[in-house]
Amino acid sequence: MKAVIIDDEFWTRDSIKRLADWERFGINQVEEAEEGLSGLRIIDQIHPDIVITDMRMRGMDGAELLKKLTVDYPFIRKIVISGFDDFAYTKQAILSRVDEYILKPVQAEELNRALEKAVSELRIARGLHAAQPMNKDVMSVVTEYKEQISRQFQELRAEAVRESFEALEALLGSQATPAPGLHHLLYKHFMLLLDELMAKAGIDSATALPEQAASFFVTDFTPLEQWIGMLRSSYGAVLEQTIQSRQSKHRLDIEHIRQFLNRSYAEPITLESIASLYFVSKEHLARTFKQATGSTVMDYIVMKRVEEANRLLRSSVSIKSAAEAVGYSDLTYFHRIFKKVTGITPAQARRETEEP
């Protein structure tokens, strides 16, 4: 990458060159100019990725230069450094969509943070994150951790979730240099999973997530412990609110679950999927449902399926169609279940309808 520093003060240009961590950001060419016109000529020649400019300079000042760059070089990232906290300059910087507006004297931390933001925006604009999908090995590990953390979260095991993220951090830290955009992609994967878990739990992200999570952005330069730490704190905060919400409910709404089963019995549902939907452990669901209804969840589903299949058979629907309509693709299994529940075969049920 290339950068151009434009400032009429030599010591300011020199400070920027010394304070910026160019190598860390992959910037291998840095040019200087004393004012806007000469800076523009350099920009025309080398087509830099980033321009760092003062605002008040002789000749073409920073405001005019920014206007020119916005029109002619819309993809150049712009960082403004000025000794004047002047509203007119700030307004022009905003209009020109600069990445950062930094006041002199320049501080290393602030300068490098601005460069990190500019470089990350460049990577996104060039599609590096989209162009570097996870390889199969990494995807396999990530999928395993997502399933593990999802299960622990649904079981409300906050400590287990924290330990899983610590294990993931240790694993990633032991690997070679990650592909460009990988950590950004991983962070997005786990935040999307958290969105799904919050939706299932009926938790409002606006109140549950840490305030900084909304604006947190992961680049190739974001320390591993920082973005994993953000995931840990985000999951922990949502889990805490979820646990409080569950503790305020003394029991599951069994009638609501029964209504759901009455609507969805023909779907390929399992005890695990229902427990996940209601954000409880499958053991708690099974125990509570049995206490309230006298039937297991799966027996209840089977009973609803057989009742509907019997109704269809007695309305002259074929055995195969009736079985498929209630979720059974294996006719042999359907015959066995139907006879076990009703005491007759599906064929006998149809014949009873046909007999006068």
Coordinates of C-alpha atoms in Angstrom, one line a residue:
M1 CA 0.0 0.0 0.0
K2 CA 1.0 3.6 -0.5
A3 CA 0.5 6.8 1.5
V4 CA 1.0 10.5 1.1
I5 CA 1.6 13.0 3.9
I6 CA 0.7 16.6 3.1
D7 CA 1.6 19.3 5.6
D8 CA 3.5 22.5 5.4
E9 CA 5.4 21.8 8.7
F10 CA 8.4 19.6 8.4
W11 CA 8.3 18.5 12.0
T12 CA 4.7 17.4 11.7
R13 CA 5.5 15.3 8.6
D14 CA 8.5 13.9 10.3
S15 CA 6.4 13.0 13.5
I16 CA 3.8 11.2 11.4
K17 CA 6.5 9.2 9.6
R18 CA 8.1 8.2 12.9
L19 CA 4.9 7.5 14.9
A20 CA 3.0 5.5 12.3
D21 CA 3.4 1.7 12.3
W22 CA 3.6 1.5 8.5
E23 CA 4.9 -2.1 8.3
R24 CA 2.1 -3.4 10.5
F25 CA -0.5 -2.0 8.1
G26 CA 1.3 -3.2 5.0
I27 CA 2.2 0.3 3.8
N28 CA 5.5 0.2 2.0
Q29 CA 5.7 3.5 0.3
V30 CA 5.3 6.9 2.0
E31 CA 5.7 10.2 0.1
E32 CA 5.6 13.8 1.4
A33 CA 4.4 17.2 0.1
E34 CA 4.4 20.7 1.6
E35 CA 1.0 21.9 0.3
G36 CA -2.1 20.7 -1.7
L37 CA -0.9 21.3 -5.3
S38 CA 2.4 19.5 -5.0
G39 CA 0.6 16.8 -3.0
L40 CA -2.0 16.4 -5.7
R41 CA 0.8 16.0 -8.3
I42 CA 2.2 13.1 -6.2
I43 CA -1.2 11.6 -5.8
D44 CA -1.7 11.7 -9.6
Q45 CA 1.7 10.0 -10.1
I46 CA 1.6 7.2 -7.5
H47 CA -2.2 6.7 -6.9
P48 CA -1.9 6.2 -3.1
D49 CA -4.3 4.3 -0.9
I50 CA -4.3 6.7 2.0
V51 CA -3.8 10.5 2.2
I52 CA -2.9 12.2 5.5
T53 CA -3.4 16.0 5.1
D54 CA -3.3 19.2 7.1
M55 CA -6.2 21.6 6.6
R56 CA -4.5 25.1 6.7
M57 CA -1.7 25.3 4.2
R58 CA -0.5 27.8 1.7
G59 CA -1.6 27.5 -1.9
M60 CA -4.3 24.7 -2.1
D61 CA -5.4 24.2 1.4
G62 CA -6.8 20.9 2.9
A63 CA -10.4 21.8 2.3
E64 CA -9.9 22.3 -1.4
L65 CA -7.7 19.2 -1.6
L66 CA -10.4 17.1 0.1
K67 CA -13.0 18.3 -2.4
K68 CA -10.7 17.4 -5.3
L69 CA -10.0 13.9 -3.9
T70 CA -13.6 13.2 -3.2
V71 CA -14.5 13.8 -6.9
D72 CA -11.4 12.4 -8.6
Y73 CA -10.2 9.7 -6.2
P74 CA -13.3 8.5 -4.3
F75 CA -11.6 5.3 -3.1
I76 CA -8.7 7.0 -1.4
R77 CA -9.0 6.9 2.4
K78 CA -8.5 10.4 3.9
I79 CA -7.1 11.3 7.4
V80 CA -7.1 14.9 8.4
I81 CA -4.6 16.3 10.9
S82 CA -5.1 19.9 11.9
G83 CA -3.9 22.3 14.6
F84 CA -7.2 24.2 14.4
D85 CA -10.4 22.9 15.9
D86 CA -12.3 24.9 13.4
F87 CA -16.0 24.1 12.6
A88 CA -15.6 25.0 8.9
Y89 CA -12.8 22.6 8.4
T90 CA -14.6 19.9 10.4
K91 CA -17.7 20.4 8.3
Q92 CA -15.6 20.0 5.1
A93 CA -13.9 16.9 6.5
I94 CA -17.4 15.4 7.2
L95 CA -18.6 16.3 3.7
S96 CA -15.5 14.7 2.2
R97 CA -16.1 11.5 4.2
V98 CA -12.7 11.4 5.9
D99 CA -11.8 8.5 8.1
E100 CA -10.6 10.5 11.0
Y101 CA -10.1 14.1 12.1
I102 CA -7.1 14.4 14.4
L103 CA -5.9 17.5 16.2
K104 CA -2.2 18.3 16.6
P105 CA 0.0 17.4 18.3
V106 CA -0.2 14.0 16.8
Q107 CA -0.3 11.1 19.2
A108 CA 0.9 7.7 18.1
E109 CA -2.1 5.7 19.4
E110 CA -4.6 8.0 17.7
L111 CA -2.7 8.0 14.4
N112 CA -2.4 4.3 14.3
R113 CA -6.0 3.8 15.2
A114 CA -6.9 6.0 12.3
L115 CA -4.6 4.1 9.9
E116 CA -6.1 0.8 11.1
K117 CA -9.6 2.0 10.3
A118 CA -8.5 3.3 6.9
V119 CA -6.8 0.0 6.0
S120 CA -9.7 -2.1 7.1
E121 CA -12.1 0.0 5.0
L122 CA -9.8 -0.5 2.0
R123 CA -9.8 -4.3 2.6
I124 CA -13.5 -4.4 2.7
A125 CA -13.9 -2.2 -0.4
R126 CA -11.6 -4.5 -2.3
G127 CA -13.6 -7.5 -1.2
L128 CA -10.7 -9.2 0.6
H129 CA -13.0 -10.5 3.4
A130 CA -15.5 -12.0 0.8
A131 CA -12.7 -13.3 -1.3
Q132 CA -11.1 -15.4 1.5
P133 CA -13.6 -18.0 2.6
M134 CA -12.7 -20.3 5.4
N135 CA -11.1 -23.5 4.3
K136 CA -12.7 -26.9 5.1
D137 CA -10.5 -27.6 8.2
V138 CA -11.2 -24.2 9.7
M139 CA -14.9 -24.4 8.9
S140 CA -15.1 -27.8 10.5
V141 CA -13.5 -26.5 13.8
V142 CA -15.7 -23.4 13.8
T143 CA -18.9 -25.5 13.2
E144 CA -17.9 -27.8 16.1
Y145 CA -17.4 -24.8 18.4
K146 CA -20.7 -23.1 17.3
E147 CA -22.7 -26.3 18.0
Q148 CA -21.0 -26.7 21.3
I149 CA -21.5 -23.1 22.4
S150 CA -25.1 -23.1 21.1
R151 CA -25.8 -26.2 23.2
Q152 CA -24.2 -24.8 26.3
F153 CA -26.0 -21.5 25.9
Q154 CA -29.4 -23.2 25.5
E155 CA -28.6 -25.2 28.7
L156 CA -27.8 -21.8 30.4
R157 CA -24.3 -23.0 31.3
A158 CA -22.5 -19.6 31.4
E159 CA -19.2 -20.9 32.7
A160 CA -19.1 -23.6 30.0
V161 CA -19.6 -20.9 27.3
R162 CA -16.8 -18.8 28.7
E163 CA -14.5 -21.9 28.7
S164 CA -15.4 -22.7 25.1
F165 CA -14.4 -19.2 24.0
E166 CA -11.1 -19.5 25.9
A167 CA -10.4 -22.8 24.2
L168 CA -11.2 -21.3 20.8
E169 CA -8.8 -18.4 21.6
A170 CA -6.0 -20.8 22.6
L171 CA -6.6 -22.8 19.4
L172 CA -6.5 -19.8 17.1
G173 CA -3.5 -18.4 18.9
S174 CA -1.5 -21.5 18.2
Q175 CA -2.1 -21.4 14.5
A176 CA 0.1 -19.7 11.8
T177 CA -0.8 -16.2 10.5
P178 CA -4.5 -16.3 9.6
A179 CA -5.7 -15.6 6.1
P180 CA -6.8 -12.0 5.4
G181 CA -10.2 -11.3 6.8
L182 CA -10.5 -14.7 8.7
H183 CA -10.9 -13.2 12.2
H184 CA -13.4 -10.7 10.8
L185 CA -15.4 -13.6 9.3
L186 CA -15.2 -15.7 12.5
Y187 CA -16.4 -12.8 14.7
K188 CA -19.4 -12.3 12.3
H189 CA -20.2 -16.0 12.5
F190 CA -20.4 -16.1 16.3
M191 CA -22.3 -12.8 16.5
L192 CA -24.9 -14.1 14.0
L193 CA -25.2 -17.2 16.1
L194 CA -25.8 -15.0 19.1
D195 CA -28.5 -13.1 17.2
E196 CA -30.2 -16.4 16.5
L197 CA -30.0 -17.5 20.2
M198 CA -31.4 -14.1 21.4
A199 CA -34.3 -14.4 18.9
K200 CA -35.1 -17.9 20.3
A201 CA -34.9 -16.7 23.8
G202 CA -37.0 -13.5 23.2
I203 CA -34.1 -11.3 24.3
D204 CA -33.8 -7.7 23.1
S205 CA -30.3 -7.1 21.8
A206 CA -30.6 -3.4 22.5
T207 CA -30.7 -4.0 26.2
A208 CA -28.7 -7.2 26.5
L209 CA -25.6 -6.6 24.5
P210 CA -22.7 -4.5 25.8
E211 CA -22.8 -0.9 24.5
Q212 CA -19.5 -1.2 22.6
A213 CA -20.6 -4.4 20.8
A214 CA -22.8 -2.4 18.4
S215 CA -19.8 -0.5 16.9
F216 CA -17.1 -3.1 17.4
F217 CA -15.3 -4.0 14.2
V218 CA -12.7 -6.7 13.7
T219 CA -9.8 -6.2 11.2
D220 CA -6.7 -8.2 10.5
F221 CA -4.9 -6.0 13.1
T222 CA -7.4 -6.5 16.0
P223 CA -5.7 -8.5 18.7
L224 CA -7.1 -12.0 19.1
E225 CA -7.8 -11.6 22.8
Q226 CA -9.7 -8.4 22.1
W227 CA -12.3 -9.7 19.7
I228 CA -12.6 -13.1 21.5
G229 CA -13.1 -11.1 24.7
M230 CA -15.9 -9.1 23.1
L231 CA -17.6 -12.4 22.1
R232 CA -17.2 -13.7 25.7
S233 CA -18.6 -10.5 27.2
S234 CA -21.5 -10.4 24.7
Y235 CA -22.5 -14.0 25.2
G236 CA -22.1 -13.6 29.0
A237 CA -24.3 -10.5 29.1
V238 CA -27.1 -12.1 27.0
L239 CA -26.9 -15.3 29.1
E240 CA -27.2 -13.4 32.3
Q241 CA -30.4 -11.7 31.1
T242 CA -31.7 -15.0 29.8
I243 CA -31.1 -16.7 33.1
Q244 CA -32.9 -13.9 34.9
S245 CA -35.8 -14.1 32.5
R246 CA -36.0 -17.9 33.0
Q247 CA -35.8 -17.6 36.7
S248 CA -38.8 -15.3 36.7
K249 CA -40.9 -18.0 35.1
H250 CA -41.7 -20.8 37.5
R251 CA -42.7 -23.3 34.8
L252 CA -42.9 -23.9 31.1
D253 CA -46.1 -22.9 29.4
I254 CA -47.1 -26.5 28.6
E255 CA -50.4 -25.4 26.9
H256 CA -48.4 -23.3 24.5
I257 CA -46.1 -26.2 23.7
R258 CA -49.1 -28.5 23.2
Q259 CA -50.6 -26.0 20.8
F260 CA -47.3 -25.9 18.9
L261 CA -47.2 -29.7 18.7
N262 CA -50.8 -29.7 17.5
R263 CA -49.8 -27.5 14.6
S264 CA -46.4 -29.0 13.9
Y265 CA -46.6 -32.8 14.5
A266 CA -46.2 -33.6 10.9
E267 CA -42.8 -31.8 10.8
P268 CA -39.5 -33.7 11.4
I269 CA -39.3 -32.4 15.0
T270 CA -37.4 -34.0 17.9
L271 CA -37.2 -33.5 21.6
E272 CA -34.0 -31.6 21.1
S273 CA -35.4 -29.2 18.5
I274 CA -38.5 -28.4 20.6
A275 CA -36.3 -27.8 23.7
S276 CA -34.1 -25.5 21.6
L277 CA -37.2 -23.6 20.4
Y278 CA -38.3 -23.0 24.0
F279 CA -34.8 -22.4 25.2
V280 CA -34.7 -25.1 27.8
S281 CA -32.8 -28.4 28.2
K282 CA -34.5 -31.4 26.7
E283 CA -34.4 -33.1 30.2
H284 CA -36.4 -30.2 31.7
L285 CA -38.9 -30.2 28.8
A286 CA -39.4 -34.0 29.0
R287 CA -39.9 -34.0 32.8
T288 CA -42.2 -31.0 32.9
F289 CA -44.4 -32.2 29.9
K290 CA -44.8 -35.6 31.4
Q291 CA -45.8 -34.2 34.8
A292 CA -48.4 -31.9 33.2
T293 CA -49.9 -34.3 30.5
G294 CA -49.1 -37.8 31.7
S295 CA -47.5 -38.4 28.3
T296 CA -44.0 -38.0 26.9
V297 CA -43.4 -35.4 24.2
M298 CA -42.7 -38.0 21.5
D299 CA -45.7 -40.2 22.5
Y300 CA -47.9 -37.1 22.2
I301 CA -46.5 -36.4 18.7
V302 CA -47.0 -40.0 17.6
M303 CA -50.6 -39.9 18.9
K304 CA -51.4 -36.7 17.0
R305 CA -49.9 -38.2 13.8
V306 CA -51.8 -41.5 14.1
E307 CA -55.1 -39.6 14.9
E308 CA -54.7 -37.5 11.7
A309 CA -53.6 -40.5 9.6
N310 CA -56.7 -42.4 10.8
R311 CA -58.9 -39.5 9.9
L312 CA -57.4 -39.3 6.4
L313 CA -57.7 -43.1 5.8
R314 CA -61.3 -43.0 6.8
S315 CA -61.9 -40.3 4.2
S316 CA -60.6 -42.6 1.5
V317 CA -57.0 -41.2 1.3
S318 CA -54.4 -43.8 0.2
I319 CA -52.2 -45.3 2.9
K320 CA -49.1 -43.9 1.3
S321 CA -50.5 -40.4 1.1
A322 CA -51.8 -40.5 4.6
A323 CA -48.5 -41.7 5.9
E324 CA -46.6 -38.9 4.1
A325 CA -49.1 -36.3 5.2
V326 CA -48.3 -36.9 8.9
G327 CA -44.6 -37.2 8.5
Y328 CA -43.8 -40.9 7.8
S329 CA -41.9 -41.7 4.6
D330 CA -41.2 -45.3 5.7
L331 CA -44.5 -47.3 5.1
T332 CA -43.3 -50.3 7.1
Y333 CA -42.6 -48.1 10.2
F334 CA -45.9 -46.3 9.7
H335 CA -47.8 -49.7 9.6
R336 CA -46.1 -50.7 12.8
I337 CA -46.8 -47.4 14.7
F338 CA -50.4 -47.2 13.4
K339 CA -51.3 -50.7 14.6
K340 CA -49.5 -50.2 17.9
V341 CA -51.7 -47.2 18.7
T342 CA -55.0 -48.1 17.2
G343 CA -54.9 -51.9 17.4
I344 CA -55.7 -52.2 13.6
T345 CA -53.7 -51.9 10.4
P346 CA -54.0 -48.9 8.1
A347 CA -55.7 -51.1 5.5
Q348 CA -58.3 -52.2 8.1
A349 CA -59.0 -48.6 8.8
R350 CA -59.7 -47.9 5.1
R351 CA -61.8 -51.0 4.8
E352 CA -64.0 -50.0 7.7
T353 CA -64.8 -46.8 5.8
E354 CA -65.6 -48.7 2.6
E355 CA -67.9 -51.1 4.4
P356 CA -71.6 -50.0 4.5

